Structures are given as C-alpha cells and as structure tokens.
Amino acid sequence: MESKTTHSTNFLNTFSGKFNGKRTANLVAMWLTILVSQLIKNFLTPLGFVKKHSDIRSTDAPIMEPSGSFFDSWFKQFIFSKTFRAKALMPLVLVVSMLMGSVVLGQTWTLNSPIICSGNNVDLTLTATATTTTNQAGYRITLPTGFSVVSVPETTNASNNKSWNVSTPSAQVICLVAPGNGDRLSTMQFVSVSIVVNVTSGASGSLTGFATTTANSCPSSGGTLSGSPTITAASNNTIALTSAGSTDSQSVCINTAITNITYATTGATGATFSGLPTGVTGSWSGNLATISGSPSVTAGSPYNYTVTMTGGCTGGTNTATGTITVNPASAVGSVSSNQTICPGSSPLDMSIASAIGTIQWQRADNLGFTTNVTNVGSNSTILTGLQVGALTVTRYFRAVVTSGVCTSATSAIITVTVEDTTAPVITLNGLASITLESCTDTYTELG
C-alpha cells in the first residue's frame, strides 16, 4: 500500500513541476502514452480497428493490456519500466498498418450541374472529411469509361492553407498526394477538389477511388473510398412535331382558334415560346409542348414562332420553328346602282366602294343566286361592261370578298334589267306606221 502511495505522489509531483529535465519530459510523454493507450483500449479495439495485445508480437517487449485499477496497473508499468516505455507507441504503428487495407473515408461526390450532357464538360466536386482514425497521405480517383479529365487544379487548398499536389497520370485518373513533408489527412484537413471532365455520348459508370497512408504515393489499391456514385451521361434534347404536318405553318382568321400545334420533347425540363401572336400561347408539360389559342391581332402577320427547350442537354435539336398567318375578317362596302338596258346592249361599269380580301364578281340568272352562277371579271373593285358583254335578258351581279381563310363576305346584288325585245311600232295620223329597229331608236314628230 505504501508503494502505491509513493507512486501517486510521484505522479502528482510530475505535473506540479517538482521533476525537471529529462525525467520530467519522459514522465509527460508516458502520461500521454497512457491516454492514447486507454483510447485504443476503450474505443478503437471494440470497433475492430486495433487487435488486442494477444494478437500483436514484439521481439523486444510485450504490449500489456491494462487491468484493474488505472493507477495500480498502468501507472506502475510506465513509471518503472524503461523497456515498456520505449515500445509504448508500437500499437499505433500497427493501427496504421491495418487501416491501409480497410480505409473508411467520410466523403461526398457532388455534380455541379444536375444533368451531365454528352459531349459537354461538367464539374465534379469531391468533398472529403477524415474520420478519427484515418491518416491518409494520398488518393487515386478513377473516372468511368467515357469520362475524361479536362482540367484539375495544380494544387488543392486545404482549410489550414496547406496544399495537396494534384496530377493526372491518364485521362481518367486523378491523383491527390500530400506534400513530401509527411503531412496526412489529419493535419491537412482536406476539404474538396473540383475536377472538370468531358462526357461522351452514352457514358455511364461509377466513380471509384483508393486511399493510402504511404507518403508521396498515388495508390492503385488499398483503402476504398466509400459512397462512389453512379453517373450517366444524359442524351441530348430532341423536339419533333406530333400534330398534323401542316399545323406548324397554318393560316387562321382573326379571333378564331388555331389548330393546336404539338411537339414531343425528350431530355428537356421545360420550353420557352417566342414570336406568337397576341391571343396564342405555348405550354410545356410531361415532355409535350403545345401551342394553342385565338389570335386577336393581324399586325405583323405572318408570325414566325420558335419553341426552345430549357434544361437538359442542348447539344442536339433544341428548337423548333413554324409560322402562323392571321387574316383580317372579310368585308365589303356598298355597290353601284341597278341598271336598265336594251336587249343586246352591255351594262355600264359596276363597282364596289371598298373590300377587305380578294374580290370575285359573280353573275346569276335569278335573284337568289341559285341558277347558273358564273364568275366574271377579275380581282378588282370595278366590273366593266366589256367584261360583262351584251345582255339579251335580265341578269344579276354581286361581289364575293374573301380574306385568307376567313368566311367570305357578299355584297348587295346589282340588277341589270333588259327591256322588251319587241321593236316598237309608231303610227302616224292613222294613215301609216313606222317600226323601229330597236329600243334604242328615236324619232321626231313634225308639226
């Protein structure tokens, strides 16, 4: 019991400054060794990182597992055994050796772009944080087939302003190595590295990596990095017309609904629409772009529109174009008056005051325009007598005006009446008579 009391006094004296020189330094080192050994026993051994002393062999001195009271067992061994004190760090060396084959590194891969596009460059960021037992000196990151390194920083700054040396032994391999002064992850506090890679069409695979505790080494085996994600290059956007072939080049009358125009898309997450007339809008949902509505204006017609995919990969067909022509409503103005002519004569010119659209004059045999309807004349506000020709019976005329695809507008009807075809007879004083050749002949009665 007296021996234990003396030991306790020596222990306390060590930290009260009564021991000086080498003895004090040795005692402090031994105390730290005790703490580390306790950490190994109580925390790391149960987790499987350190083997018990029965599995460890040393030709110089055994490693003793603590038992019983802390001061009764460990304190006496370290105060009085120089041999044990010299070999106290041996378990730590074994810990590092075992970790080389079973490194677990808390780390996260991040794609700086939500979609990896074929033929494009993309940033990959690796963020790594050491666990309490890792002490890494180098990493090897391997990209899957179809991915190749475009650029990586020459050095990657750590949180304590130290740097990792970065190299690319091949187009698909990146090495991160601690400087030659022996720094490890625990002192470097490595945070992240951003790598720019190029992706070829259809590329897919997992990012893999190894870690090592060997200084100045880019490992090709050893501890495997956890959490390696699978990444796939997305296909380029596509857009194709799915409505009738003529719908992307259609004409419509003002204030009349267009025939819906639809496009099937792939890869995109949305679409924008430009160049549409007022009253017509575009929408995108479920990989289907739709243009619909009723145009309310004609100014600027025809309207050349563009559908542009948003999101996704824009290396393929990313836009579609078309034309919507908006016609004003058909309209007609007033027409000239009715006429009466002699048989065999041509009528005077007929006219329409105004028209919106193309004018087509028509002639019919009856007022209801159901018998012998015939187109006459050309696209003009005037129908000439020459175009009509000589008439021997009454005929009816009108103008039909059509604006594009709009419903036609019809003018009022002009009636051209042809007089009785019988030549008039004139009787002179009951003694004689004169028959005129036609209704156009005139005579003068003498006094």
XYZ file of C-alpha atoms in Angstrom:
447
model
C 0.000 0.000 0.000
C 2.900 2.325 0.828
C 4.361 1.712 -2.610
C 1.137 2.824 -4.277
C 1.058 5.995 -2.217
C 4.584 6.839 -3.266
C 3.711 6.260 -6.884
C 0.726 8.545 -6.648
C 2.875 11.237 -5.082
C 5.402 10.947 -7.892
C 2.581 11.191 -10.440
C 1.245 14.370 -8.868
C 4.714 15.843 -8.482
C 5.330 15.346 -12.188
C 2.585 17.841 -13.043
C 3.385 20.208 -10.168
C 6.845 20.998 -11.512
C 8.982 19.189 -8.922
C 10.630 16.980 -11.516
C 12.846 18.676 -14.037
C 14.935 17.865 -17.109
C 14.723 14.589 -18.935
C 12.822 12.841 -16.172
C 10.013 15.394 -16.339
C 9.837 15.173 -20.143
C 9.793 11.391 -20.003
C 7.016 11.370 -17.447
C 4.900 13.728 -19.528
C 5.436 11.543 -22.588
C 4.476 8.482 -20.587
C 1.308 10.156 -19.358
C 0.300 10.995 -22.923
C 1.063 7.397 -23.882
C -1.286 6.222 -21.144
C -4.066 8.393 -22.505
C -3.554 7.143 -26.077
C -3.438 3.539 -24.901
C -6.658 4.000 -22.985
C -8.244 5.445 -26.126
C -7.157 2.381 -28.090
C -8.453 0.005 -25.444
C -11.772 1.687 -24.741
C -12.764 2.977 -28.178
C -10.775 1.620 -31.113
C -10.405 -2.016 -30.058
C -14.166 -2.579 -29.633
C -14.696 -1.106 -33.108
C -12.264 -3.541 -34.694
C -9.611 -1.007 -35.669
C -6.944 -2.415 -33.241
C -6.210 -6.011 -32.358
C -5.809 -6.987 -28.729
C -2.320 -7.453 -27.335
C -2.569 -11.217 -27.633
C -2.580 -10.798 -31.445
C 0.435 -8.468 -31.510
C 4.002 -9.768 -31.347
C 7.187 -7.872 -30.467
C 10.676 -9.335 -30.006
C 11.740 -6.511 -27.687
C 8.904 -6.097 -25.239
C 5.334 -7.307 -24.820
C 2.369 -5.000 -25.005
C 0.342 -5.380 -21.846
C -3.415 -4.979 -21.711
C -4.436 -2.816 -18.727
C -6.460 -4.441 -15.996
C -7.707 -3.478 -12.588
C -7.268 -0.008 -11.177
C -5.822 2.572 -13.576
C -3.128 3.739 -11.131
C -2.481 0.232 -9.855
C -1.749 -1.256 -13.308
C -0.826 1.314 -15.956
C 0.897 3.904 -13.755
C 3.340 1.422 -12.198
C 4.261 -0.069 -15.564
C 5.112 3.268 -17.169
C 6.942 4.795 -14.174
C 9.304 1.923 -13.632
C 9.682 0.055 -16.933
C 12.033 1.793 -19.372
C 11.726 -1.141 -21.780
C 7.935 -0.868 -21.943
C 8.136 2.902 -22.223
C 10.342 2.662 -25.295
C 7.834 0.412 -27.101
C 4.641 2.144 -25.982
C 3.802 3.576 -29.469
C 4.036 0.218 -31.210
C 0.240 -0.369 -31.237
C -0.246 2.913 -33.110
C 2.045 1.720 -35.877
C 0.014 -1.458 -36.162
C -3.194 0.551 -36.271
C -1.944 2.485 -39.289
C -0.843 -0.721 -40.981
C -4.266 -2.306 -40.553
C -6.092 0.772 -41.766
C -4.261 0.684 -45.093
C -6.466 -2.166 -46.231
C -9.757 -1.001 -44.778
C -9.965 2.768 -45.007
C -13.397 4.266 -44.485
C -13.387 7.873 -45.621
C -16.378 10.094 -44.977
C -16.790 11.816 -48.332
C -19.375 13.182 -50.746
C -19.404 13.478 -54.523
C -21.269 16.448 -55.944
C -22.215 17.205 -59.540
C -22.095 20.974 -60.025
C -24.602 20.521 -62.865
C -27.773 18.474 -62.233
C -27.512 16.915 -65.691
C -24.387 15.562 -67.381
C -24.631 16.174 -71.114
C -22.978 14.133 -73.847
C -20.008 15.914 -75.381
C -20.011 18.667 -72.744
C -17.767 19.471 -69.800
C -19.042 19.102 -66.249
C -17.630 19.909 -62.797
C -17.312 17.067 -60.274
C -16.527 18.061 -56.697
C -15.194 15.594 -54.108
C -15.619 16.716 -50.516
C -13.783 14.521 -48.004
C -13.526 14.608 -44.221
C -11.260 12.315 -42.228
C -12.683 10.024 -39.565
C -10.937 9.961 -36.207
C -8.788 7.020 -37.281
C -7.828 7.853 -40.845
C -4.444 9.332 -41.557
C -4.287 9.349 -45.344
C -1.437 10.660 -47.475
C -2.782 10.093 -50.985
C -5.847 9.370 -53.093
C -6.457 7.955 -56.557
C -9.778 8.813 -58.233
C -10.749 6.868 -61.370
C -13.445 8.046 -63.776
C -15.700 5.568 -65.622
C -15.275 4.830 -69.322
C -16.466 7.731 -71.468
C -15.375 10.378 -68.952
C -12.051 12.154 -69.368
C -10.280 14.851 -67.374
C -10.303 18.322 -68.913
C -8.746 20.255 -66.048
C -7.971 19.932 -62.349
C -6.241 22.468 -60.096
C -2.482 22.033 -59.751
C -2.872 22.185 -56.004
C -5.950 21.944 -53.853
C -6.032 24.221 -50.847
C -6.938 22.690 -47.529
C -8.632 24.502 -44.680
C -5.295 25.172 -42.981
C -3.808 26.725 -46.159
C -1.720 23.673 -46.950
C -1.960 22.133 -50.395
C -2.352 18.725 -51.943
C -0.317 18.009 -55.056
C -2.689 17.069 -57.875
C -1.762 15.204 -61.074
C -3.464 13.297 -63.898
C -1.465 10.183 -64.878
C -4.064 9.436 -67.558
C -7.256 10.907 -68.995
C -9.330 9.012 -66.447
C -7.138 9.097 -63.326
C -6.589 11.918 -60.838
C -4.043 11.674 -58.003
C -4.062 13.798 -54.852
C -0.866 13.432 -52.832
C 0.169 15.108 -49.593
C 3.426 17.103 -49.745
C 6.708 15.311 -49.147
C 6.973 16.578 -45.573
C 4.816 13.687 -44.425
C 1.559 15.551 -43.829
C -1.531 13.401 -43.582
C -5.248 13.990 -43.887
C -5.470 14.606 -40.139
C -3.130 17.595 -40.446
C -4.032 18.683 -43.956
C -7.764 18.870 -43.167
C -8.533 18.223 -46.833
C -11.894 19.735 -47.793
C -12.659 19.398 -51.518
C -11.326 19.258 -55.050
C -13.185 20.323 -58.216
C -12.495 18.365 -61.395
C -13.716 19.331 -64.883
C -14.392 16.303 -67.066
C -15.690 15.762 -70.591
C -18.501 13.291 -71.154
C -19.026 11.298 -74.332
C -22.427 10.151 -75.542
C -23.876 7.239 -73.594
C -21.138 7.232 -70.934
C -22.141 5.584 -67.669
C -20.361 4.143 -64.663
C -19.199 4.655 -61.089
C -16.526 6.950 -59.744
C -14.053 4.854 -57.765
C -11.058 5.627 -55.616
C -8.373 4.367 -53.258
C -6.666 5.924 -50.252
C -3.214 5.254 -48.797
C -1.176 6.192 -45.752
C 2.089 5.920 -47.694
C 3.686 9.333 -48.191
C 4.198 10.611 -51.749
C 2.079 7.810 -53.165
C -0.869 7.650 -55.578
C -2.429 4.304 -54.615
C -3.648 1.718 -57.109
C -5.030 -0.445 -54.309
C -5.712 -0.219 -50.619
C -8.485 1.520 -48.779
C -11.541 2.028 -50.974
C -13.381 5.324 -50.824
C -16.975 4.864 -49.790
C -20.059 6.377 -51.388
C -18.871 6.261 -55.018
C -21.867 7.329 -57.120
C -23.023 6.002 -60.469
C -23.214 8.739 -63.105
C -24.728 8.565 -66.575
C -24.432 10.992 -69.474
C -27.870 12.214 -70.470
C -28.993 12.180 -74.087
C -29.262 15.453 -75.971
C -32.629 17.187 -76.109
C -34.933 16.379 -79.017
C -38.125 18.004 -80.279
C -40.412 16.729 -83.033
C -43.783 17.824 -84.426
C -46.552 15.408 -83.441
C -49.618 17.296 -84.689
C -50.576 17.219 -88.381
C -47.778 18.168 -90.740
C -49.418 21.424 -91.829
C -50.165 22.720 -88.346
C -46.751 24.337 -87.935
C -47.472 26.506 -90.994
C -51.127 27.452 -90.757
C -53.382 30.395 -91.520
C -56.300 31.422 -89.363
C -58.894 34.173 -89.290
C -58.620 36.763 -86.559
C -60.423 35.791 -83.324
C -60.673 32.195 -84.498
C -58.918 29.339 -82.664
C -55.894 27.868 -84.371
C -55.467 24.131 -84.783
C -53.335 23.112 -81.803
C -49.660 22.618 -82.614
C -47.895 19.940 -80.535
C -44.273 18.812 -80.214
C -42.882 15.790 -78.384
C -39.672 16.535 -76.455
C -37.046 14.448 -74.686
C -34.391 15.447 -72.191
C -35.683 18.962 -71.538
C -37.286 20.167 -68.335
C -39.331 22.922 -69.957
C -39.737 25.133 -73.015
C -39.999 28.789 -73.971
C -42.103 30.200 -76.821
C -41.404 33.350 -78.828
C -42.932 35.081 -81.853
C -46.536 34.026 -81.201
C -49.395 36.457 -81.977
C -51.395 38.004 -79.148
C -54.022 35.534 -78.001
C -51.901 32.477 -78.772
C -49.747 30.897 -76.045
C -47.419 27.959 -75.544
C -47.157 25.485 -72.679
C -44.941 22.511 -71.789
C -45.818 19.549 -69.594
C -44.788 15.932 -69.492
C -42.444 16.198 -72.499
C -45.179 17.734 -74.653
C -45.066 21.324 -75.938
C -48.435 22.734 -77.053
C -49.326 25.963 -78.895
C -52.998 26.991 -78.780
C -55.376 29.952 -78.651
C -57.170 32.507 -80.840
C -55.116 35.358 -82.324
C -56.640 38.763 -81.707
C -54.352 40.863 -83.913
C -53.196 40.856 -87.518
C -50.475 43.488 -87.440
C -47.168 41.734 -88.062
C -48.681 38.697 -89.730
C -47.311 36.234 -90.655
C -45.870 35.367 -87.231
C -42.718 33.262 -87.204
C -42.524 31.481 -83.860
C -39.772 29.499 -82.120
C -40.034 26.809 -79.455
C -36.822 26.452 -77.421
C -36.133 23.631 -74.964
C -34.893 24.567 -71.493
C -32.874 22.366 -69.190
C -31.490 19.045 -70.273
C -28.697 18.770 -72.817
C -28.771 21.263 -75.670
C -26.278 19.570 -77.969
C -28.971 18.053 -80.192
C -32.104 19.526 -81.767
C -33.104 22.093 -79.190
C -35.531 24.322 -81.134
C -38.488 24.083 -83.495
C -39.923 26.837 -85.682
C -43.152 27.495 -87.536
C -45.433 30.165 -88.990
C -48.925 31.346 -88.088
C -50.647 33.658 -90.575
C -53.558 35.687 -89.205
C -56.054 37.037 -91.736
C -58.364 40.003 -91.086
C -62.091 39.338 -91.378
C -63.567 39.610 -94.883
C -65.543 42.832 -95.537
C -67.326 44.603 -98.406
C -68.562 48.135 -98.962
C -71.554 49.471 -100.902
C -72.083 48.704 -104.618
C -73.297 50.764 -107.597
C -76.993 51.107 -108.533
C -79.219 48.861 -110.617
C -79.380 49.439 -114.384
C -81.854 49.078 -117.261
C -80.573 48.387 -120.750
C -81.936 47.497 -124.165
C -81.624 43.960 -125.402
C -78.234 43.278 -126.917
C -76.575 46.095 -125.009
C -73.786 45.936 -122.409
C -74.375 47.429 -118.962
C -72.440 50.341 -117.568
C -69.453 49.566 -115.334
C -70.407 48.230 -111.884
C -68.335 48.943 -108.739
C -67.867 48.224 -105.041
C -66.780 51.046 -102.722
C -64.350 49.021 -100.564
C -63.321 45.497 -99.749
C -61.060 43.583 -97.327
C -59.939 40.473 -99.093
C -59.897 39.160 -102.614
C -62.825 40.235 -104.825
C -64.652 37.843 -107.090
C -67.599 39.171 -109.161
C -70.400 36.751 -109.926
C -73.417 36.636 -112.285
C -76.619 34.607 -111.909
C -79.890 34.065 -113.769
C -82.030 34.612 -110.684
C -82.093 36.955 -107.730
C -81.425 34.133 -105.257
C -78.150 33.207 -106.990
C -79.062 29.569 -107.349
C -79.204 29.314 -111.142
C -76.255 29.486 -113.492
C -73.908 31.238 -111.051
C -70.826 32.243 -113.024
C -67.627 34.056 -112.053
C -66.916 37.131 -114.139
C -64.245 39.792 -114.100
C -61.051 39.834 -112.019
C -59.902 40.862 -108.537
C -60.979 44.492 -108.836
C -63.445 46.877 -107.261
C -64.814 47.576 -110.792
C -66.629 45.175 -113.111
C -66.646 46.713 -116.586
C -69.425 46.454 -119.193
C -66.889 44.989 -121.562
C -66.222 42.178 -119.083
C -69.969 41.516 -118.805
C -70.722 41.732 -122.537
C -74.077 42.278 -124.312
C -77.173 41.056 -122.493
C -80.448 39.954 -124.048
C -82.184 39.101 -120.777
C -82.078 40.446 -117.255
C -79.086 39.316 -115.158
C -77.975 39.730 -111.521
C -74.477 40.639 -110.262
C -72.668 40.648 -106.878
C -69.141 40.778 -105.385
C -67.856 37.982 -103.117
C -64.877 39.066 -100.945
C -62.634 36.530 -99.165
C -59.798 37.369 -96.744
C -57.454 34.410 -96.493
C -59.156 31.525 -94.718
C -61.867 33.749 -93.284
C -65.509 33.300 -94.206
C -66.386 35.219 -97.368
C -68.433 38.411 -97.316
C -71.021 39.022 -100.045
C -72.059 42.410 -101.390
C -75.552 43.604 -102.208
C -76.945 42.457 -105.600
C -76.925 44.694 -108.688
C -79.818 44.027 -111.111
C -79.344 44.762 -114.816
C -82.796 44.793 -116.430
C -83.102 44.207 -120.178
C -86.155 45.900 -121.799
C -88.834 44.103 -124.000
C -87.120 42.693 -127.034
C -90.081 43.539 -129.362
C -89.287 46.529 -131.611
C -91.726 49.417 -131.029
C -94.238 50.465 -133.820
C -95.124 54.121 -134.397
C -98.452 55.028 -136.163
C -98.584 58.338 -137.996
C -102.033 60.074 -138.041
C -103.715 56.751 -138.511
C -102.524 56.682 -142.080
C -99.213 54.950 -141.738
C -96.867 53.318 -139.163
C -93.118 53.025 -138.627
C -91.467 50.086 -136.922
C -88.236 50.986 -135.098
C -85.319 48.613 -135.300
C -84.697 48.510 -131.559
C -85.450 50.162 -128.255
C -82.540 52.434 -128.834
C -84.038 54.067 -131.967
C -85.567 57.536 -131.656
C -87.902 59.596 -133.835
C -89.048 63.211 -134.099
C -92.695 64.106 -134.790
C -93.028 67.019 -137.241
C -95.621 69.766 -136.670
